[in-house]
PDB file of C-alpha atoms in Angstrom:
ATOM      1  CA  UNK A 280     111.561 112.778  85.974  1.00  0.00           C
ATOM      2  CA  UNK A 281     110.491 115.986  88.167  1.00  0.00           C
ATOM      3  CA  UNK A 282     108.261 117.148  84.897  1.00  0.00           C
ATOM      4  CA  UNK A 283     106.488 114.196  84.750  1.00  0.00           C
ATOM      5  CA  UNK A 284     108.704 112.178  81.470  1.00  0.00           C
ATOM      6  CA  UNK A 285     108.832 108.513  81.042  1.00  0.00           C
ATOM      7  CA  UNK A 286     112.061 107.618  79.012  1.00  0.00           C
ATOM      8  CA  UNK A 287     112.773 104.146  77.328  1.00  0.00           C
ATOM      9  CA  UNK A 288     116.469 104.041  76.450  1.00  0.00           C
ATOM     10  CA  UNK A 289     118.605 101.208  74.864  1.00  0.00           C
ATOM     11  CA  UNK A 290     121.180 100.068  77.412  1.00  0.00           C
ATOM     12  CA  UNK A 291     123.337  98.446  74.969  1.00  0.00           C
ATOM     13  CA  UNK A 292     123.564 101.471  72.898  1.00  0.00           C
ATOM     14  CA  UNK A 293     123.068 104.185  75.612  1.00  0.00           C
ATOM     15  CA  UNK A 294     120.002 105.692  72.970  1.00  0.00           C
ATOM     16  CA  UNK A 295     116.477 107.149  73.968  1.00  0.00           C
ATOM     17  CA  UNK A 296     114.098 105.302  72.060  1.00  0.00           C
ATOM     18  CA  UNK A 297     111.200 107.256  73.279  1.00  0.00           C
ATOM     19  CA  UNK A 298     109.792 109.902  75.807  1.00  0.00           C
ATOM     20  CA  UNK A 299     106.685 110.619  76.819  1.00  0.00           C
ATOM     21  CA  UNK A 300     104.733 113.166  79.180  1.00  0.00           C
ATOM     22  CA  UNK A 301     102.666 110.738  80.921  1.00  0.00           C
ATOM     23  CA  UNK A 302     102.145 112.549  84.221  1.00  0.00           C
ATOM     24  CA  UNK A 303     101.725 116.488  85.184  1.00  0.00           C
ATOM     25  CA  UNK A 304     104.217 115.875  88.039  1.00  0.00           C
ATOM     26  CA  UNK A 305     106.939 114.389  89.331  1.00  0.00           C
ATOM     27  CA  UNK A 306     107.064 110.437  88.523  1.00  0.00           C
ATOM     28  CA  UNK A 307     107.694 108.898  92.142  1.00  0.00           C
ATOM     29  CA  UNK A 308     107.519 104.737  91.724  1.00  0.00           C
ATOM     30  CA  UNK A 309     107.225 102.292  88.637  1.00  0.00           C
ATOM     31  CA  UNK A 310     107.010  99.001  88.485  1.00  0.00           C
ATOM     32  CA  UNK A 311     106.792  96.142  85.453  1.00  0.00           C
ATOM     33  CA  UNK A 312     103.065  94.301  84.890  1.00  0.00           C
ATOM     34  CA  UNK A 313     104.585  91.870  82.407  1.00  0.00           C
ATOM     35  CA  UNK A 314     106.801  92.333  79.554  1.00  0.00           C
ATOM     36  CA  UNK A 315     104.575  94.583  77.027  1.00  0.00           C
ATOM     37  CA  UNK A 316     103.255  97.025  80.234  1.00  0.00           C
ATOM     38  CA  UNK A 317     104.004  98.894  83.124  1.00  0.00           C
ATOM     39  CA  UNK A 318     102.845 101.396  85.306  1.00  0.00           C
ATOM     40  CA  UNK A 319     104.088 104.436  86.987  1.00  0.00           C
ATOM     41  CA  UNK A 320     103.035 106.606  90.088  1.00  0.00           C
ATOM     42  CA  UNK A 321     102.991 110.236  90.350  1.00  0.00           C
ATOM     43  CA  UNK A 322     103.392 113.279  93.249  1.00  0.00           C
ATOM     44  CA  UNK A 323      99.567 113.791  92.859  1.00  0.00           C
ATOM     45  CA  UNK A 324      98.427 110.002  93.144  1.00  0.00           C
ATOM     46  CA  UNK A 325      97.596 109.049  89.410  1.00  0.00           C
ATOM     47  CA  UNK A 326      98.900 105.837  88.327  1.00  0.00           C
ATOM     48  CA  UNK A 327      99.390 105.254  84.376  1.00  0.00           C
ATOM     49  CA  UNK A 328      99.426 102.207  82.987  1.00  0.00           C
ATOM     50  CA  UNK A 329     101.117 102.391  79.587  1.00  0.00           C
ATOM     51  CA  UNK A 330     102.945 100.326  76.922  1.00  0.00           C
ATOM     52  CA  UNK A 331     106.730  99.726  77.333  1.00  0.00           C
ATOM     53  CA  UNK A 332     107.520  99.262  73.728  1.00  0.00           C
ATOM     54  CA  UNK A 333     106.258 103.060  72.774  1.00  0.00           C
ATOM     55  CA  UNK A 334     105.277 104.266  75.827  1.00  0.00           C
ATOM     56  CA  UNK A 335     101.390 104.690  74.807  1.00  0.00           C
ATOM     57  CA  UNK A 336      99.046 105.483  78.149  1.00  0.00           C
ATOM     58  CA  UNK A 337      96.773 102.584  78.250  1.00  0.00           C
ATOM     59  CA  UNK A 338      94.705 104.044  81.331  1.00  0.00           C
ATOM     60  CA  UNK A 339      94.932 105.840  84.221  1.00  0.00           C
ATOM     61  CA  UNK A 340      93.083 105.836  87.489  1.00  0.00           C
ATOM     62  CA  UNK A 341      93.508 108.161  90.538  1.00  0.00           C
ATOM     63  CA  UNK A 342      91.839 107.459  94.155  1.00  0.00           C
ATOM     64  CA  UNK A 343      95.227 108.023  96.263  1.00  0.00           C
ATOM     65  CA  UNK A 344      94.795 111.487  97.521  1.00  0.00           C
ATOM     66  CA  UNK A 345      98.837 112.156  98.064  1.00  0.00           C
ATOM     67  CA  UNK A 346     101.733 110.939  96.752  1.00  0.00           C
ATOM     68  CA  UNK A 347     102.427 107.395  95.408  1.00  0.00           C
ATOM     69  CA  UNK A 348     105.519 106.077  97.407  1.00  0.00           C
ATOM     70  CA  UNK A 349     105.353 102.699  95.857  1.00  0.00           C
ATOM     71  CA  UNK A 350     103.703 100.247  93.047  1.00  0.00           C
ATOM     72  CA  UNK A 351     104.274  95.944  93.080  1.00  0.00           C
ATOM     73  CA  UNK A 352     103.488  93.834  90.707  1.00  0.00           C
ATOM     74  CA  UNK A 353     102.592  90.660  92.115  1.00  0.00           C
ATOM     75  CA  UNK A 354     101.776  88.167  89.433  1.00  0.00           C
ATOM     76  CA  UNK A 355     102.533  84.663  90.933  1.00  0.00           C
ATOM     77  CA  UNK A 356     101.266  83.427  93.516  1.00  0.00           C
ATOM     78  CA  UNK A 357      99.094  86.454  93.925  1.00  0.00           C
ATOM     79  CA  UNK A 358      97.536  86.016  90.404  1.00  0.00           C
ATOM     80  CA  UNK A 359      96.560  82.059  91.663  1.00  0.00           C
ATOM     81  CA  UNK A 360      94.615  83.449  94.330  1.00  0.00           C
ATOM     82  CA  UNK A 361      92.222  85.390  91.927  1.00  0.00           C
ATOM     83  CA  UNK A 362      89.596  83.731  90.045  1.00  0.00           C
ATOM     84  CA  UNK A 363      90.216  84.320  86.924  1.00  0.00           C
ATOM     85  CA  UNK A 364      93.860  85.093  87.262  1.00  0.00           C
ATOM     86  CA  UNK A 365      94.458  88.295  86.004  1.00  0.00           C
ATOM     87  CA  UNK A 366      97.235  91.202  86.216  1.00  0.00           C
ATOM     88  CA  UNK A 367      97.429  92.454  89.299  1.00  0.00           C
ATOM     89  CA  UNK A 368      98.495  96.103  91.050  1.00  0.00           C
ATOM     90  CA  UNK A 369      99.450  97.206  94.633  1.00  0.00           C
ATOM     91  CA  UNK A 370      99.925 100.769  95.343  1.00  0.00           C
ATOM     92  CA  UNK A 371     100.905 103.060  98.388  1.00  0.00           C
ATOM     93  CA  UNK A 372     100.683 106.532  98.997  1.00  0.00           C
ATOM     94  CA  UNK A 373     101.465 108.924 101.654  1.00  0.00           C
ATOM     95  CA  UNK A 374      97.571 108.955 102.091  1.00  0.00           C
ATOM     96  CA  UNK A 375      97.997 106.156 104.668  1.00  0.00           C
ATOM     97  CA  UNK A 376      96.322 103.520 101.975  1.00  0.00           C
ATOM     98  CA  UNK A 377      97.182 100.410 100.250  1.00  0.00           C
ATOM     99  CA  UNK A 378      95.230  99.566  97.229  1.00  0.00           C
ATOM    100  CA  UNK A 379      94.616  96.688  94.877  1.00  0.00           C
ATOM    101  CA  UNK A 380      94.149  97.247  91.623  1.00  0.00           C
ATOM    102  CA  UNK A 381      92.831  94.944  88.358  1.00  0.00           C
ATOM    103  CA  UNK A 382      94.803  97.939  85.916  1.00  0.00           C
ATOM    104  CA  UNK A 383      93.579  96.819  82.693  1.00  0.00           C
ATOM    105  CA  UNK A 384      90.582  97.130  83.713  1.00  0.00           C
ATOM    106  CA  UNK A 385      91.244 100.385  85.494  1.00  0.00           C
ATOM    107  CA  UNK A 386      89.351  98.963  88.670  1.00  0.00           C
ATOM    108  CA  UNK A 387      90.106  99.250  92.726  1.00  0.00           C
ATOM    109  CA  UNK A 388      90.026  95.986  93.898  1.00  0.00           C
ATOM    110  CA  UNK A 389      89.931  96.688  97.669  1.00  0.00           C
ATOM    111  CA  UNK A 390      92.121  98.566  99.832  1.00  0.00           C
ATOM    112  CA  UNK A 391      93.248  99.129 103.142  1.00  0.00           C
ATOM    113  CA  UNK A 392      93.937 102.484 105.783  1.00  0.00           C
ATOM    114  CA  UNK A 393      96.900 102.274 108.033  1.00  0.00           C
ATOM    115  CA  UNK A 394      95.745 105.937 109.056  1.00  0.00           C
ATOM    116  CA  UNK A 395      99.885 107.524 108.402  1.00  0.00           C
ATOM    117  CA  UNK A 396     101.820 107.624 105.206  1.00  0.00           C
ATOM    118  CA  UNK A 397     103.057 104.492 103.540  1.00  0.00           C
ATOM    119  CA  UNK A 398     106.629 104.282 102.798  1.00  0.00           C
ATOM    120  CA  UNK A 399     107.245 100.809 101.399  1.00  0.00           C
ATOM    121  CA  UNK A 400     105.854  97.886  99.954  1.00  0.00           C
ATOM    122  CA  UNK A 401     106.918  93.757  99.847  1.00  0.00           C
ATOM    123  CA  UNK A 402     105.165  90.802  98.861  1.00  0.00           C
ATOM    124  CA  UNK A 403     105.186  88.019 101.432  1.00  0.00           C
ATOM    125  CA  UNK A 404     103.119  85.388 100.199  1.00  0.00           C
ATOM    126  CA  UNK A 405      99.063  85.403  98.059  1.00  0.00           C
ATOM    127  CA  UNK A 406      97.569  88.581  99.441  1.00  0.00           C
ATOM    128  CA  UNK A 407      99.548  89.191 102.612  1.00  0.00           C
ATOM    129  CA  UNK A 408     102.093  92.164 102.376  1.00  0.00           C
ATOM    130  CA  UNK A 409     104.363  93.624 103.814  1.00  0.00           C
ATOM    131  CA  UNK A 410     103.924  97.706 104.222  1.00  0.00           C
ATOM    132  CA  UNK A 411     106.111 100.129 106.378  1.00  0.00           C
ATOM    133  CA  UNK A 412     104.978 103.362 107.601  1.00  0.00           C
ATOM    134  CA  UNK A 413     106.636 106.696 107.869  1.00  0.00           C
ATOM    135  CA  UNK A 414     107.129 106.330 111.517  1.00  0.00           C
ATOM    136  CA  UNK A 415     108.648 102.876 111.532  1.00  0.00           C
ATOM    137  CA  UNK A 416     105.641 100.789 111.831  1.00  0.00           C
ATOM    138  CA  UNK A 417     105.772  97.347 109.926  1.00  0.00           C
ATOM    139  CA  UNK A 418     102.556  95.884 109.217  1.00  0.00           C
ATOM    140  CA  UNK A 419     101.264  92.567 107.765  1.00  0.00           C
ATOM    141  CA  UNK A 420      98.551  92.938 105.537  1.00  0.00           C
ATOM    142  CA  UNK A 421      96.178  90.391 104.408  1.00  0.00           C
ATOM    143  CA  UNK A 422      94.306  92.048 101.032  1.00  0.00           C
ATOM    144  CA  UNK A 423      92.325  89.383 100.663  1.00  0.00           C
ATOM    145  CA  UNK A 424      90.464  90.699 103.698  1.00  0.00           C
ATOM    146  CA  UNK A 425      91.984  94.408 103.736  1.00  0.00           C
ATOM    147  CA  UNK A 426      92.917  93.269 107.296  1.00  0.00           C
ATOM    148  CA  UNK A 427      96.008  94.096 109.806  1.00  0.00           C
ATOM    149  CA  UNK A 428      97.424  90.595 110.626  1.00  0.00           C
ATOM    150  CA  UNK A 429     100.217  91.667 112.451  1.00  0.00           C
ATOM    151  CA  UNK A 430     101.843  95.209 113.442  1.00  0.00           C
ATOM    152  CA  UNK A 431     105.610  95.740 114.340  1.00  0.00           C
ATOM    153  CA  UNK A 432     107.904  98.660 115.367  1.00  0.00           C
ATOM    154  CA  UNK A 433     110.796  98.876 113.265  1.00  0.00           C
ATOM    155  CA  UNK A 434     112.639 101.088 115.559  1.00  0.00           C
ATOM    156  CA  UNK A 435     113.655 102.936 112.862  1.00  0.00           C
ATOM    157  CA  UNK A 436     112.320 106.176 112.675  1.00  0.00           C
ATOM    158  CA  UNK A 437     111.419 106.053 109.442  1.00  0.00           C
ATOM    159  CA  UNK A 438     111.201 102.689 106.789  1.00  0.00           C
ATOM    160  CA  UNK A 439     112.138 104.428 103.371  1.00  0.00           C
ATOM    161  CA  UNK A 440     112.576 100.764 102.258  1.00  0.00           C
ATOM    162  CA  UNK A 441     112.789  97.188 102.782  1.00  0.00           C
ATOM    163  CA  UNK A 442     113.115  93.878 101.842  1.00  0.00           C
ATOM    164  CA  UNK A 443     112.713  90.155 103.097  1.00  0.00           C
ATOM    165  CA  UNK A 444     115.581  87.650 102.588  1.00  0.00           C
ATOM    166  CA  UNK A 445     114.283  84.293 104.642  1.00  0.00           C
ATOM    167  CA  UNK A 446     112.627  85.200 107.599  1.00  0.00           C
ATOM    168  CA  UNK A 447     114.453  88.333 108.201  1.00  0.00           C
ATOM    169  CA  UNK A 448     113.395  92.248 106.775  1.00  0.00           C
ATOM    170  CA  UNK A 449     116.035  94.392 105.977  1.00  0.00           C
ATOM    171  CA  UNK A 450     114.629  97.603 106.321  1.00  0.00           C
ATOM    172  CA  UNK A 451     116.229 101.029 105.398  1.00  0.00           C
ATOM    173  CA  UNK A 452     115.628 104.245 106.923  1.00  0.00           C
ATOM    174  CA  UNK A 453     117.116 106.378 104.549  1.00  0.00           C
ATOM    175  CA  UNK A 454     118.690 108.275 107.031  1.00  0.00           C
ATOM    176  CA  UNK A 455     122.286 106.243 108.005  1.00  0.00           C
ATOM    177  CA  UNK A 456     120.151 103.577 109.806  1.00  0.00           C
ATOM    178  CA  UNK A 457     119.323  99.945 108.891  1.00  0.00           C
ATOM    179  CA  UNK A 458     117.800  97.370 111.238  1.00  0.00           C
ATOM    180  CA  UNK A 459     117.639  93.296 110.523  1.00  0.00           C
ATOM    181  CA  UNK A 460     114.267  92.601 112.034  1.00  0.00           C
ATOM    182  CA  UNK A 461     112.906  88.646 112.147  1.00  0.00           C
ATOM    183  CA  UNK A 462     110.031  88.484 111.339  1.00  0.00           C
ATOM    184  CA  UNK A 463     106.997  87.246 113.092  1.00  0.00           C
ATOM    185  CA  UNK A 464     105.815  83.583 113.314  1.00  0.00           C
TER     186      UNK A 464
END
């Protein structure tokens, strides 16, 4: 929530079965690592990595200087491309970065500028990404090599989201606007 709360609740039975301060501001993306943990991203750029059966903070680790705007979990086939295979993090923030993380080990893999606030995240295939910008940009990004394959406008004026079905993105602008954009061979 706005305060910074986490809150586990019981779908079946509509209960809270825990809550838990685990940020000092406004949670802004969360995302699954695997069944026992998660993490969640913050208006200051702290990410949390905690344990979804009682909500116990595992870590944290903070290098985004702005808000996080979004966090992906990519364990297959990213995970294959790693040796050892091993949990594995993506974050964005309105910093302009994209980051790869190790979070159980609380270690910054690599990351990559795109120099303007990142909006949106979506796994394409190993390392390569897709990230959208808040001016519309969509970019292909290989973090393997922190490397730009590809850049593409949107025109949208603004991605708040997106996602791939085939070969096509749906992005989102947030604003009334939606685009089907193929993507690039």
């Amino acid at each position: 929530d706005t305060r910074g709360y986490l809150f586990a609740i019981d779908l079946e039975h509509g209960k809270v079965l825990w809550e838990k301060q685990l940020h000092s501001k406004m949670v802004t993306a969360l995302t699954s690592l695997s069944g026992a943990l998660a993490a969640s991203g913050d208006w200051t750029g702290k990410i949390v990595l905690w344990r979804t059966s009682d909500g116990t903070e595992l870590g944290n680790f903070q290098q985004h200087r702005d808000r996080i705007t979004s966090l992906l979990n990519i364990e297959t086939p990213v995970t294959e491309a790693l040796d050892p295979p091993r949990p594995t993090l993506i974050s964005a923030s309105r910093d302009g970065t994209v980051r790869l993380w190790y979070p159980t080990q609380n270690r910054l893999v690599r990351f990559s500028d795109l120099h303007q606030p990142v909006t949106a995240l979506v796994p394409l295939q190993a390392l390569e990404i897709l990230a959208a910008t808040a001016s519309g940009e969509v970019c292909i990004l290989d973090l393997a090599t922190t490397k730009t394959l590809q850049a593409f406008d949107s025109q949208l004026h603004h991605v708040a989201a997106m996602e791939v079905f085939n070969d096509s993105i749906i992005a989102i602008s947030g604003e009334g606007e939606n685009r089907l954009i193929q993507l690039p061979k």
